[in-house]
Amino acid sequence: MTIKCSKRVAVASCHDKINFGSVLQAYATQRALEELGVEVNTIDKRGLGHAISAGRNDYYLEHLFDVDLYRAKLGFVKHRIKQKFDADFGKKMAKRKSAFSSFESTHFSFTPQTASFEDLGALVADYDSVVVGSDQLWLPVNIAGRYFTLSFVQPPVRKVSYSTSFGVSSLSEKYLRKTKEFLSDFSAISVREDTGADLVEKATGVRCSVVCDPTMLLARDQWASLAGSSSISVPDEPYVFCYFMGKNAWNRECAQELAERHNLKIVAIAHPDEYVKADDDYADYYPWEAGPAEWVNLIAHASYVCTDSFHGSVFSNIFEVPFFSFRRHENMGAQSTNSRIDTLLRVLGNSDRICESKDAFHAAGFGRASLSHRRCGRRRSCGASVPKNTGQGAAPDPRRCDPCG
């Protein structure tokens, strides 16, 4: 990343969710832009809850009888209820929330908060570009919410998508039309998955670039530096690090089998998105106070990683830690987000690490996987290339991804 530019850029990312991957990709987007010489601020969206919820609530009402959608959300609701009525569980989640809040306050440069899209539009009018990216920000419900579509940005401020993910592999005709509408005035578009490029092409007639996740724009030593700021120590004994967001009990059973075979302990981040009974007693250590930096550090020092998370697989590759990538969803399910992991592991040559069943886990083997940090570097070089400006007044090319202009 050698091209420099002296521009002001605001970033619309999912910085405020207690989700390790979401926060780390938001952090990486800001850091990568800073390295280009950009004056960059992450938009503080914490005051926009009411404005965003209006469109999202309309979406949920529109899909009132979508059983799969509401079944997928049930776990989140149970998680909230358990925090409220189970004092011990609530304390554990409070430790995690505190760690995330500390990370945000230390590692982000935020804009002032605003309470409406109108106020936010006035705020970003002082910027040259607004960049949106990356993790599942164009899910249909987020398109309905209008924040991640950059509906608040008005010319001459440029709209740019970097590595934005749809999170799904198909959209209804209605949301294809909405996608065509909101992308019509973007100056540059890139997405993270092959299926995302397919959806953009289906909606707009133009195929955009597929680039790496923002977390892969930073080099291994940069992530190691962040890991070094961890406030907790890793266990003295070798361990398997487990990060499961889904509720498949057999994933945990495979991790236990791996640990027993290699005489390893298990360190687990439990109940990240929803309460899962199987998380309660399969690990030796549960670091409840772990925030994003601690999470990276635990992966960096693991003997193996077992995960159903996209970013769990990303950071395993960055630190060359042998890993198993488990399926969280059925491929054909409407809520499936498997395509993002499929694209990642295909590009990195790790498709053999995907485990759709216990048989697939055994077939993947218990030896050390063939990983190469150089593959991550090549992917980073591809994703980080910033083309020069095409010239004042030139028609925008949606295949370009130039945040500087």
PDB file of N, CA and C in Angstrom, residues 21 24 43 95 108 115-116 132 144 169 186 204 219 226-227 230 233 248 284 292 311 341 365 367 378 404:
ATOM      1  N   GLY A  21     -15.270 -10.491  14.900  1.00  0.00           N
ATOM      2  CA  GLY A  21     -14.975 -10.256  13.488  1.00  0.00           C
ATOM      3  C   GLY A  21     -15.439  -8.894  13.020  1.00  0.00           C
ATOM      4  N   LEU A  24     -13.127  -6.146  14.448  1.00  0.00           N
ATOM      5  CA  LEU A  24     -11.770  -6.192  13.901  1.00  0.00           C
ATOM      6  C   LEU A  24     -11.727  -5.765  12.439  1.00  0.00           C
ATOM      7  N   ILE A  43     -17.541   6.484  11.368  1.00  0.00           N
ATOM      8  CA  ILE A  43     -18.804   7.105  11.763  1.00  0.00           C
ATOM      9  C   ILE A  43     -19.322   6.405  13.022  1.00  0.00           C
ATOM     10  N   LYS A  95     -18.537  -8.513  31.444  1.00  0.00           N
ATOM     11  CA  LYS A  95     -17.081  -8.471  31.295  1.00  0.00           C
ATOM     12  C   LYS A  95     -16.703  -8.360  29.818  1.00  0.00           C
ATOM     13  N   PHE A 108     -10.293   3.434  17.950  1.00  0.00           N
ATOM     14  CA  PHE A 108     -11.047   4.076  16.871  1.00  0.00           C
ATOM     15  C   PHE A 108     -10.976   5.592  16.982  1.00  0.00           C
ATOM     16  N   ALA A 115     -28.174  11.827  15.534  1.00  0.00           N
ATOM     17  CA  ALA A 115     -29.408  11.105  15.868  1.00  0.00           C
ATOM     18  C   ALA A 115     -30.317  10.865  14.670  1.00  0.00           C
ATOM     19  N   SER A 116     -29.949  11.405  13.500  1.00  0.00           N
ATOM     20  CA  SER A 116     -30.804  11.237  12.319  1.00  0.00           C
ATOM     21  C   SER A 116     -29.940  11.159  11.080  1.00  0.00           C
ATOM     22  N   VAL A 132     -18.068   2.265   2.762  1.00  0.00           N
ATOM     23  CA  VAL A 132     -18.818   1.256   3.498  1.00  0.00           C
ATOM     24  C   VAL A 132     -18.128  -0.087   3.336  1.00  0.00           C
ATOM     25  N   ALA A 144     -32.704  -2.616   4.057  1.00  0.00           N
ATOM     26  CA  ALA A 144     -33.929  -1.947   4.503  1.00  0.00           C
ATOM     27  C   ALA A 144     -33.627  -0.858   5.526  1.00  0.00           C
ATOM     28  N   SER A 169     -26.399 -15.624  -0.484  1.00  0.00           N
ATOM     29  CA  SER A 169     -26.052 -15.897  -1.876  1.00  0.00           C
ATOM     30  C   SER A 169     -27.181 -15.594  -2.850  1.00  0.00           C
ATOM     31  N   PHE A 186     -22.921   5.030  -6.645  1.00  0.00           N
ATOM     32  CA  PHE A 186     -21.625   4.710  -6.055  1.00  0.00           C
ATOM     33  C   PHE A 186     -20.522   4.993  -7.067  1.00  0.00           C
ATOM     34  N   THR A 204     -27.260  -4.873 -11.363  1.00  0.00           N
ATOM     35  CA  THR A 204     -26.831  -3.677 -12.105  1.00  0.00           C
ATOM     36  C   THR A 204     -26.391  -3.953 -13.533  1.00  0.00           C
ATOM     37  N   ALA A 219      -0.763  -6.508   7.786  1.00  0.00           N
ATOM     38  CA  ALA A 219       0.222  -7.580   7.789  1.00  0.00           C
ATOM     39  C   ALA A 219       0.216  -8.317   9.129  1.00  0.00           C
ATOM     40  N   LEU A 226      -1.040  -5.793  17.801  1.00  0.00           N
ATOM     41  CA  LEU A 226      -2.313  -5.631  18.500  1.00  0.00           C
ATOM     42  C   LEU A 226      -2.485  -6.737  19.544  1.00  0.00           C
ATOM     43  N   ALA A 227      -2.149  -7.974  19.163  1.00  0.00           N
ATOM     44  CA  ALA A 227      -2.260  -9.093  20.099  1.00  0.00           C
ATOM     45  C   ALA A 227      -1.392  -8.853  21.335  1.00  0.00           C
ATOM     46  N   SER A 230      -2.832  -7.354  24.507  1.00  0.00           N
ATOM     47  CA  SER A 230      -3.842  -8.118  25.244  1.00  0.00           C
ATOM     48  C   SER A 230      -3.699  -7.910  26.746  1.00  0.00           C
ATOM     49  N   SER A 233      -3.313 -13.077  29.779  1.00  0.00           N
ATOM     50  CA  SER A 233      -2.265 -13.972  29.301  1.00  0.00           C
ATOM     51  C   SER A 233      -2.890 -15.225  28.697  1.00  0.00           C
ATOM     52  N   ASN A 248     -24.223 -26.143  16.846  1.00  0.00           N
ATOM     53  CA  ASN A 248     -24.043 -27.558  16.535  1.00  0.00           C
ATOM     54  C   ASN A 248     -23.156 -28.228  17.591  1.00  0.00           C
ATOM     55  N   ASP A 284     -11.796 -26.152  28.938  1.00  0.00           N
ATOM     56  CA  ASP A 284     -11.059 -26.038  30.197  1.00  0.00           C
ATOM     57  C   ASP A 284     -10.988 -24.596  30.676  1.00  0.00           C
ATOM     58  N   PRO A 292     -11.465  -7.865  21.525  1.00  0.00           N
ATOM     59  CA  PRO A 292     -10.882  -8.166  20.214  1.00  0.00           C
ATOM     60  C   PRO A 292      -9.374  -8.431  20.226  1.00  0.00           C
ATOM     61  N   HIS A 311     -14.076 -15.003  10.324  1.00  0.00           N
ATOM     62  CA  HIS A 311     -12.853 -14.355  10.801  1.00  0.00           C
ATOM     63  C   HIS A 311     -11.995 -15.288  11.640  1.00  0.00           C
ATOM     64  N   ILE A 341     -17.277 -18.005   3.576  1.00  0.00           N
ATOM     65  CA  ILE A 341     -16.171 -18.878   3.970  1.00  0.00           C
ATOM     66  C   ILE A 341     -15.685 -19.686   2.770  1.00  0.00           C
ATOM     67  N   GLY A 365      -8.123 -34.732   8.615  1.00  0.00           N
ATOM     68  CA  GLY A 365      -6.887 -35.173   9.245  1.00  0.00           C
ATOM     69  C   GLY A 365      -6.540 -34.356  10.466  1.00  0.00           C
ATOM     70  N   GLY A 367      -3.342 -33.882  11.397  1.00  0.00           N
ATOM     71  CA  GLY A 367      -2.006 -33.314  11.276  1.00  0.00           C
ATOM     72  C   GLY A 367      -2.062 -31.813  11.083  1.00  0.00           C
ATOM     73  N   ARG A 378      -0.474 -12.351  -0.740  1.00  0.00           N
ATOM     74  CA  ARG A 378      -0.886 -12.134  -2.139  1.00  0.00           C
ATOM     75  C   ARG A 378      -2.311 -11.636  -2.198  1.00  0.00           C
ATOM     76  N   CYS A 404      -9.834   7.222  -2.211  1.00  0.00           N
ATOM     77  CA  CYS A 404      -9.246   8.560  -2.157  1.00  0.00           C
ATOM     78  C   CYS A 404      -9.804   9.473  -3.229  1.00  0.00           C
TER      79      CYS A 404
END
